mmCIF file of C-alpha atoms in Angstrom:
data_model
loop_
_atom_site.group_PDB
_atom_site.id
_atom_site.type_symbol
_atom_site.label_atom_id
_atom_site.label_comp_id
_atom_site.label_asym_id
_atom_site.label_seq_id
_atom_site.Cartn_x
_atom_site.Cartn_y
_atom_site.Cartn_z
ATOM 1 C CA UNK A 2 48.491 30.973 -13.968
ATOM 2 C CA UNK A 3 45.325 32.454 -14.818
ATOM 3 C CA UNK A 4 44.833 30.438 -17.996
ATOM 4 C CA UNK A 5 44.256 27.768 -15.247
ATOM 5 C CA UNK A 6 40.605 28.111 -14.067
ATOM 6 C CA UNK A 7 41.084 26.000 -11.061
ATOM 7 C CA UNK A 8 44.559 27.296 -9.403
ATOM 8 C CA UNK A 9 43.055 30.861 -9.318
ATOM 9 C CA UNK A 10 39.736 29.905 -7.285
ATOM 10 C CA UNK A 11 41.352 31.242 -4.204
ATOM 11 C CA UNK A 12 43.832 34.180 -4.298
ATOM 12 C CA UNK A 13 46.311 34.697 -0.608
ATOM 13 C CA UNK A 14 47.315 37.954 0.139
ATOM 14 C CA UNK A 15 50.292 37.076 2.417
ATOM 15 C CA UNK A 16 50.833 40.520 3.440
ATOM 16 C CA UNK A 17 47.590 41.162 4.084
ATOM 17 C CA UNK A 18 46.946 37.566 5.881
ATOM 18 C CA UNK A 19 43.798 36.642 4.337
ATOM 19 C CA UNK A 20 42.067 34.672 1.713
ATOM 20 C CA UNK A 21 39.973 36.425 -1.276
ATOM 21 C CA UNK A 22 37.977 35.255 -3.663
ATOM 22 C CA UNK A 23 37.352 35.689 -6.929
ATOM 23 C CA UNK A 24 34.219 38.540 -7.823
ATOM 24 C CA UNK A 25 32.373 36.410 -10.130
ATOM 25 C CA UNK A 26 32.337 33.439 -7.871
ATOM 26 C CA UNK A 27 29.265 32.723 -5.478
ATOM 27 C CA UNK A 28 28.783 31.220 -2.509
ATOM 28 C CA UNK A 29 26.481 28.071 -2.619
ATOM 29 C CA UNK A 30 23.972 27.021 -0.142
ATOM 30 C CA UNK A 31 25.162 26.444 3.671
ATOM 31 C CA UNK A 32 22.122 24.847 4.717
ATOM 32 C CA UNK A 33 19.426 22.107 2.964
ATOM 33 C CA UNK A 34 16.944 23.593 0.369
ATOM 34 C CA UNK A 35 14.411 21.938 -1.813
ATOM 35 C CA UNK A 36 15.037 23.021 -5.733
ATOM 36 C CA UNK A 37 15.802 22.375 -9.332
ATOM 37 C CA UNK A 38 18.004 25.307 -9.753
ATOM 38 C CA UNK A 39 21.206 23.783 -8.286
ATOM 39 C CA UNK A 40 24.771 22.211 -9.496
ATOM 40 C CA UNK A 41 24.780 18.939 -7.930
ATOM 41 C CA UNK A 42 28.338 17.147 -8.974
ATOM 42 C CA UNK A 43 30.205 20.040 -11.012
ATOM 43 C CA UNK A 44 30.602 23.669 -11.299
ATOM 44 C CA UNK A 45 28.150 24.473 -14.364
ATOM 45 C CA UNK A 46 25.672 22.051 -14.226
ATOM 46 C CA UNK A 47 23.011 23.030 -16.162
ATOM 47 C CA UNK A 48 20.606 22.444 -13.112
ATOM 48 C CA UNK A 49 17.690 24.828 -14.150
ATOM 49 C CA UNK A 50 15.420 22.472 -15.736
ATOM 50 C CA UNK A 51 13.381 20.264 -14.274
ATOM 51 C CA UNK A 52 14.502 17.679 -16.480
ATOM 52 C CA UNK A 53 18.803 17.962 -16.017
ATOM 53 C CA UNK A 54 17.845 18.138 -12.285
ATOM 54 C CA UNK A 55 15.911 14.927 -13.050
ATOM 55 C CA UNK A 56 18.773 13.521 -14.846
ATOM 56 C CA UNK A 57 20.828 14.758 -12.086
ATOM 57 C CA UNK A 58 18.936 13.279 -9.264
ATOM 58 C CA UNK A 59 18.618 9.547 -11.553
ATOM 59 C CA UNK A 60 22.797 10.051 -11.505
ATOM 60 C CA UNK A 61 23.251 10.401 -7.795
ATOM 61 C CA UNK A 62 21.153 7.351 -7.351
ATOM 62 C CA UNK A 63 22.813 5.040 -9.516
ATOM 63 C CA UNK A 64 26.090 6.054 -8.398
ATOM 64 C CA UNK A 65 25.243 4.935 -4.836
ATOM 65 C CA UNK A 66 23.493 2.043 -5.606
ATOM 66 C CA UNK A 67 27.082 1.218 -7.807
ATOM 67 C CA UNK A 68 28.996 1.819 -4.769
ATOM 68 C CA UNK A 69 26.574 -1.295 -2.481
ATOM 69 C CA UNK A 70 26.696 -3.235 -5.873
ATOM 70 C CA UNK A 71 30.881 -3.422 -5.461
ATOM 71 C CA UNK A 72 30.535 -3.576 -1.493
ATOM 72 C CA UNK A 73 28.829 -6.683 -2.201
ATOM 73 C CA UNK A 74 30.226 -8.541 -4.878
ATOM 74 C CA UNK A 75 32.188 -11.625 -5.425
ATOM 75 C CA UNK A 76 34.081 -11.142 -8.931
ATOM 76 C CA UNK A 77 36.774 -12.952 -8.021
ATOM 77 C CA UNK A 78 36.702 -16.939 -9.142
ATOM 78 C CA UNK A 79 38.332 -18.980 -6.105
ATOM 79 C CA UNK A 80 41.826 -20.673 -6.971
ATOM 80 C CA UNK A 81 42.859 -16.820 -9.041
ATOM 81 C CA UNK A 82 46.543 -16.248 -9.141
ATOM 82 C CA UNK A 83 47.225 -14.313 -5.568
ATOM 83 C CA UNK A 84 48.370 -11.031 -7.365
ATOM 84 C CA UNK A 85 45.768 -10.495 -10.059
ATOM 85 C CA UNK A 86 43.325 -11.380 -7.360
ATOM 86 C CA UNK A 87 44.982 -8.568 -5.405
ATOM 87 C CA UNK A 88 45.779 -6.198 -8.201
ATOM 88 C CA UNK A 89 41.752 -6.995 -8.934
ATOM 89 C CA UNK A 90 40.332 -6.100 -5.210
ATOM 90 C CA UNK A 91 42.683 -3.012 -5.425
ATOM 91 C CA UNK A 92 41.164 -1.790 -8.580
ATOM 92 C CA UNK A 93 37.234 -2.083 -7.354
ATOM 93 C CA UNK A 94 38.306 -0.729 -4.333
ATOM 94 C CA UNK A 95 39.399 1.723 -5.980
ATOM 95 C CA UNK A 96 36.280 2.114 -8.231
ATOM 96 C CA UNK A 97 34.230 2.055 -5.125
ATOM 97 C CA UNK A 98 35.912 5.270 -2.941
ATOM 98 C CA UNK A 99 35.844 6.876 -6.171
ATOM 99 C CA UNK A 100 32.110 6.459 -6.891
ATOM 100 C CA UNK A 101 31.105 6.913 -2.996
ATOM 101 C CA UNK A 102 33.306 10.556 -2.924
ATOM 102 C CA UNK A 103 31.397 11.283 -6.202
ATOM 103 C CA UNK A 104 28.250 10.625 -4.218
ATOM 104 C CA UNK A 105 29.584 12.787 -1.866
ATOM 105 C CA UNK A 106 30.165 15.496 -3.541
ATOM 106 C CA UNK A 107 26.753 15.660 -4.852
ATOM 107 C CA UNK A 108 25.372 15.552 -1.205
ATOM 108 C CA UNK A 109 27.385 18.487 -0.453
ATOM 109 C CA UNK A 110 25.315 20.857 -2.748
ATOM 110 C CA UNK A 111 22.828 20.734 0.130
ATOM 111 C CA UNK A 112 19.855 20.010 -1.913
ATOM 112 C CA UNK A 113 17.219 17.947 -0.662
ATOM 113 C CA UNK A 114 16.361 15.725 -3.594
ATOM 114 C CA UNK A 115 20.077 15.019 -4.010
ATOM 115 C CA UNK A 116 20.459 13.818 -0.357
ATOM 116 C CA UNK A 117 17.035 11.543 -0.875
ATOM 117 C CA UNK A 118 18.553 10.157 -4.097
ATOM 118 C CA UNK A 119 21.828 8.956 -2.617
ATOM 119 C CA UNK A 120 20.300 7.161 0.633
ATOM 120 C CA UNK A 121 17.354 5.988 -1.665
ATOM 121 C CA UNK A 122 20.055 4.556 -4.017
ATOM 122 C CA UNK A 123 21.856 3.399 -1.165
ATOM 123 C CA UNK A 124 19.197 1.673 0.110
ATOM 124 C CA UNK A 125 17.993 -0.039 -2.771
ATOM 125 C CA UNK A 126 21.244 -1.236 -3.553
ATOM 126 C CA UNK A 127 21.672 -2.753 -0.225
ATOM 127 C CA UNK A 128 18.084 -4.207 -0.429
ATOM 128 C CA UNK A 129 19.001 -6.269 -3.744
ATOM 129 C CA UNK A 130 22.669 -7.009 -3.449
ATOM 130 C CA UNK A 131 23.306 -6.959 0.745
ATOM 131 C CA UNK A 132 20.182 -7.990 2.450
ATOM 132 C CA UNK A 133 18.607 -11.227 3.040
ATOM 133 C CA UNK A 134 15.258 -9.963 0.293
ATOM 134 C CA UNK A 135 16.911 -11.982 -2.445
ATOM 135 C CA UNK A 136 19.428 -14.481 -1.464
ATOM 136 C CA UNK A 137 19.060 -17.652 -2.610
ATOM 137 C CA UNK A 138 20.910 -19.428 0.241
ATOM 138 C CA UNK A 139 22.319 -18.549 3.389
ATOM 139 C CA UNK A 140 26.357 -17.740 3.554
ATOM 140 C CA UNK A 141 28.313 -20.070 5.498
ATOM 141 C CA UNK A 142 29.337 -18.776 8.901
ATOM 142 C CA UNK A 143 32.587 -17.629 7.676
ATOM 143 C CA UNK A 144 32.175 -17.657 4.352
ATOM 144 C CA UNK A 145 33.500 -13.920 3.082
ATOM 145 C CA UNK A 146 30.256 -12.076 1.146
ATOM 146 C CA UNK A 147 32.677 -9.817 -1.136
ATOM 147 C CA UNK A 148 35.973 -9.116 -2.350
ATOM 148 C CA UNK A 149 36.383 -6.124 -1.005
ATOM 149 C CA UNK A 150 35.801 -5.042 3.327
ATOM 150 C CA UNK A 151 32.832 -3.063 4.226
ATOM 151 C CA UNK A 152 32.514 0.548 4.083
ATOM 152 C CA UNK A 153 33.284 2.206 7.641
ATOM 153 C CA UNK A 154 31.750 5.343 8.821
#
Protein backbone atom coordinates (compact mmCIF):
# COMPACT_ATOMS: atom_id res chain seq x y z
CA UNK A 1 0.00 0.00 0.00
CA UNK A 2 2.68 2.39 0.13
CA UNK A 3 3.46 2.26 -3.58
CA UNK A 4 0.09 4.17 -3.53
CA UNK A 5 0.88 7.87 -2.78
CA UNK A 6 -2.64 8.77 -2.06
CA UNK A 7 -4.01 5.79 0.35
CA UNK A 8 -1.07 6.52 2.74
CA UNK A 9 -1.82 10.43 3.23
CA UNK A 10 -3.41 9.62 6.50
CA UNK A 11 -2.20 6.70 8.70
CA UNK A 12 -5.04 5.44 11.92
CA UNK A 13 -3.61 4.10 14.81
CA UNK A 14 -6.70 2.21 16.10
CA UNK A 15 -5.15 1.35 19.27
CA UNK A 16 -3.96 4.44 19.88
CA UNK A 17 -7.35 6.30 18.61
CA UNK A 18 -5.90 8.93 16.57
CA UNK A 19 -5.00 10.11 13.17
CA UNK A 20 -1.17 10.79 12.07
CA UNK A 21 0.23 12.14 9.37
CA UNK A 22 2.80 11.62 7.28
CA UNK A 23 6.45 13.70 8.33
CA UNK A 24 7.08 15.12 5.04
CA UNK A 25 3.62 16.43 4.59
CA UNK A 26 2.71 20.17 5.52
CA UNK A 27 -0.02 21.84 6.55
CA UNK A 28 -1.31 24.56 4.07
CA UNK A 29 -2.70 27.87 4.88
CA UNK A 30 -5.92 28.06 7.31
CA UNK A 31 -6.60 31.53 6.67
CA UNK A 32 -6.44 34.03 3.27
CA UNK A 33 -2.90 35.24 2.22
CA UNK A 34 -1.78 37.24 -0.72
CA UNK A 35 1.21 35.23 -2.70
CA UNK A 36 2.75 33.53 -5.65
CA UNK A 37 4.27 30.78 -3.72
CA UNK A 38 1.15 28.55 -3.43
CA UNK A 39 -0.44 25.17 -5.06
CA UNK A 40 -3.70 26.29 -6.21
CA UNK A 41 -5.55 23.01 -7.88
CA UNK A 42 -2.93 20.07 -7.15
CA UNK A 43 -0.37 18.90 -4.80
CA UNK A 44 2.98 20.07 -6.66
CA UNK A 45 2.09 22.90 -8.47
CA UNK A 46 4.93 24.58 -9.41
CA UNK A 47 3.47 27.88 -7.86
CA UNK A 48 6.81 29.80 -7.21
CA UNK A 49 6.98 31.88 -10.19
CA UNK A 50 5.26 34.67 -10.87
CA UNK A 51 4.45 33.45 -14.13
CA UNK A 52 2.83 29.53 -13.21
CA UNK A 53 0.95 31.55 -10.51
CA UNK A 54 -0.11 33.74 -13.47
CA UNK A 55 -0.97 30.80 -15.46
CA UNK A 56 -2.58 29.50 -12.45
CA UNK A 57 -4.70 32.42 -11.63
CA UNK A 58 -5.73 32.74 -15.89
CA UNK A 59 -6.90 28.77 -15.12
CA UNK A 60 -9.15 29.43 -12.19
CA UNK A 61 -10.79 32.12 -14.18
CA UNK A 62 -11.63 30.36 -17.18
CA UNK A 63 -12.79 27.46 -15.37
CA UNK A 64 -15.50 29.57 -13.69
CA UNK A 65 -16.40 31.52 -16.40
CA UNK A 66 -16.86 27.66 -18.22
CA UNK A 67 -19.03 26.71 -15.46
CA UNK A 68 -21.77 30.28 -16.21
CA UNK A 69 -21.02 29.50 -19.97
CA UNK A 70 -22.90 25.77 -19.42
CA UNK A 71 -25.37 27.35 -16.73
CA UNK A 72 -26.47 29.33 -19.54
CA UNK A 73 -26.58 27.56 -22.62
CA UNK A 74 -29.07 26.17 -24.97
CA UNK A 75 -27.20 23.23 -26.96
CA UNK A 76 -29.98 21.36 -27.32
CA UNK A 77 -32.02 21.87 -30.90
CA UNK A 78 -35.92 21.69 -30.00
CA UNK A 79 -37.79 18.51 -31.47
CA UNK A 80 -34.18 16.15 -30.18
CA UNK A 81 -35.04 12.58 -29.52
CA UNK A 82 -36.18 12.67 -25.56
CA UNK A 83 -33.19 10.40 -24.46
CA UNK A 84 -30.20 11.88 -26.25
CA UNK A 85 -31.64 15.17 -25.16
CA UNK A 86 -31.51 13.68 -21.66
CA UNK A 87 -28.40 11.61 -21.94
CA UNK A 88 -27.06 15.28 -23.38
CA UNK A 89 -28.27 17.58 -20.23
CA UNK A 90 -26.83 14.72 -18.03
CA UNK A 91 -23.46 14.92 -19.57
CA UNK A 92 -23.04 19.01 -19.26
CA UNK A 93 -24.38 18.68 -16.06
CA UNK A 94 -22.04 16.68 -15.44
CA UNK A 95 -19.24 18.80 -17.06
CA UNK A 96 -20.51 21.68 -15.07
CA UNK A 97 -20.25 20.16 -11.12
CA UNK A 98 -17.09 18.91 -12.32
CA UNK A 99 -15.60 22.24 -13.47
CA UNK A 100 -17.37 24.30 -10.46
CA UNK A 101 -15.67 21.56 -7.68
CA UNK A 102 -12.43 22.17 -9.69
CA UNK A 103 -13.02 25.85 -9.02
CA UNK A 104 -13.47 24.91 -5.72
CA UNK A 105 -10.75 23.32 -4.98
CA UNK A 106 -8.60 26.05 -6.11
CA UNK A 107 -10.47 28.49 -3.71
CA UNK A 108 -9.63 26.28 -0.95
CA UNK A 109 -5.81 27.02 -1.13
CA UNK A 110 -6.82 30.25 0.61
CA UNK A 111 -4.98 32.53 -1.63
CA UNK A 112 -6.26 35.77 -2.41
CA UNK A 113 -5.65 36.10 -6.12
CA UNK A 114 -7.20 32.65 -6.57
CA UNK A 115 -10.46 33.66 -4.76
CA UNK A 116 -10.49 37.13 -7.02
CA UNK A 117 -9.97 35.00 -10.15
CA UNK A 118 -12.90 32.64 -9.62
CA UNK A 119 -15.64 35.42 -8.69
CA UNK A 120 -13.96 37.68 -11.41
CA UNK A 121 -14.43 34.72 -13.84
CA UNK A 122 -17.67 34.16 -12.44
CA UNK A 123 -18.72 37.37 -12.97
CA UNK A 124 -17.66 37.93 -16.33
CA UNK A 125 -19.16 34.90 -17.42
CA UNK A 126 -22.45 35.83 -16.06
CA UNK A 127 -22.05 39.39 -17.54
CA UNK A 128 -21.72 37.91 -21.26
CA UNK A 129 -23.73 34.74 -21.22
CA UNK A 130 -26.55 35.43 -18.14
CA UNK A 131 -27.23 39.07 -17.92
CA UNK A 132 -29.28 41.35 -19.89
CA UNK A 133 -25.49 43.37 -21.28
CA UNK A 134 -25.75 41.38 -24.49
CA UNK A 135 -29.00 39.83 -25.29
CA UNK A 136 -30.34 40.44 -28.35
CA UNK A 137 -34.02 39.95 -27.37
CA UNK A 138 -35.89 39.45 -24.39
CA UNK A 139 -36.86 35.58 -23.34
CA UNK A 140 -40.39 34.82 -23.39
CA UNK A 141 -42.00 34.67 -19.97
CA UNK A 142 -41.59 31.05 -19.75
CA UNK A 143 -39.38 30.40 -22.18
CA UNK A 144 -36.46 28.04 -20.37
CA UNK A 145 -32.82 30.10 -20.77
CA UNK A 146 -30.68 26.69 -20.61
CA UNK A 147 -30.60 23.12 -20.69
CA UNK A 148 -29.52 22.56 -17.61
CA UNK A 149 -31.29 24.24 -13.82
CA UNK A 150 -29.43 26.89 -12.08
CA UNK A 151 -26.72 26.43 -9.70
CA UNK A 152 -28.08 26.49 -5.94
CA UNK A 153 -26.11 27.67 -3.06
Amino acid sequence: MSGIPFLNLLSIDSTKETISKPKNMEMGHLTLFWGKNTEDIFPGWSGGSFCSYFFGLIWVFLLSFMVERLSHTKFIKQGTNHVVAGLLQTLMYATRVALAYLVMLAVMSFNVGVLLASVGGYAVGFLVYGSRAFRKADFIQYEESSDIPPLNC
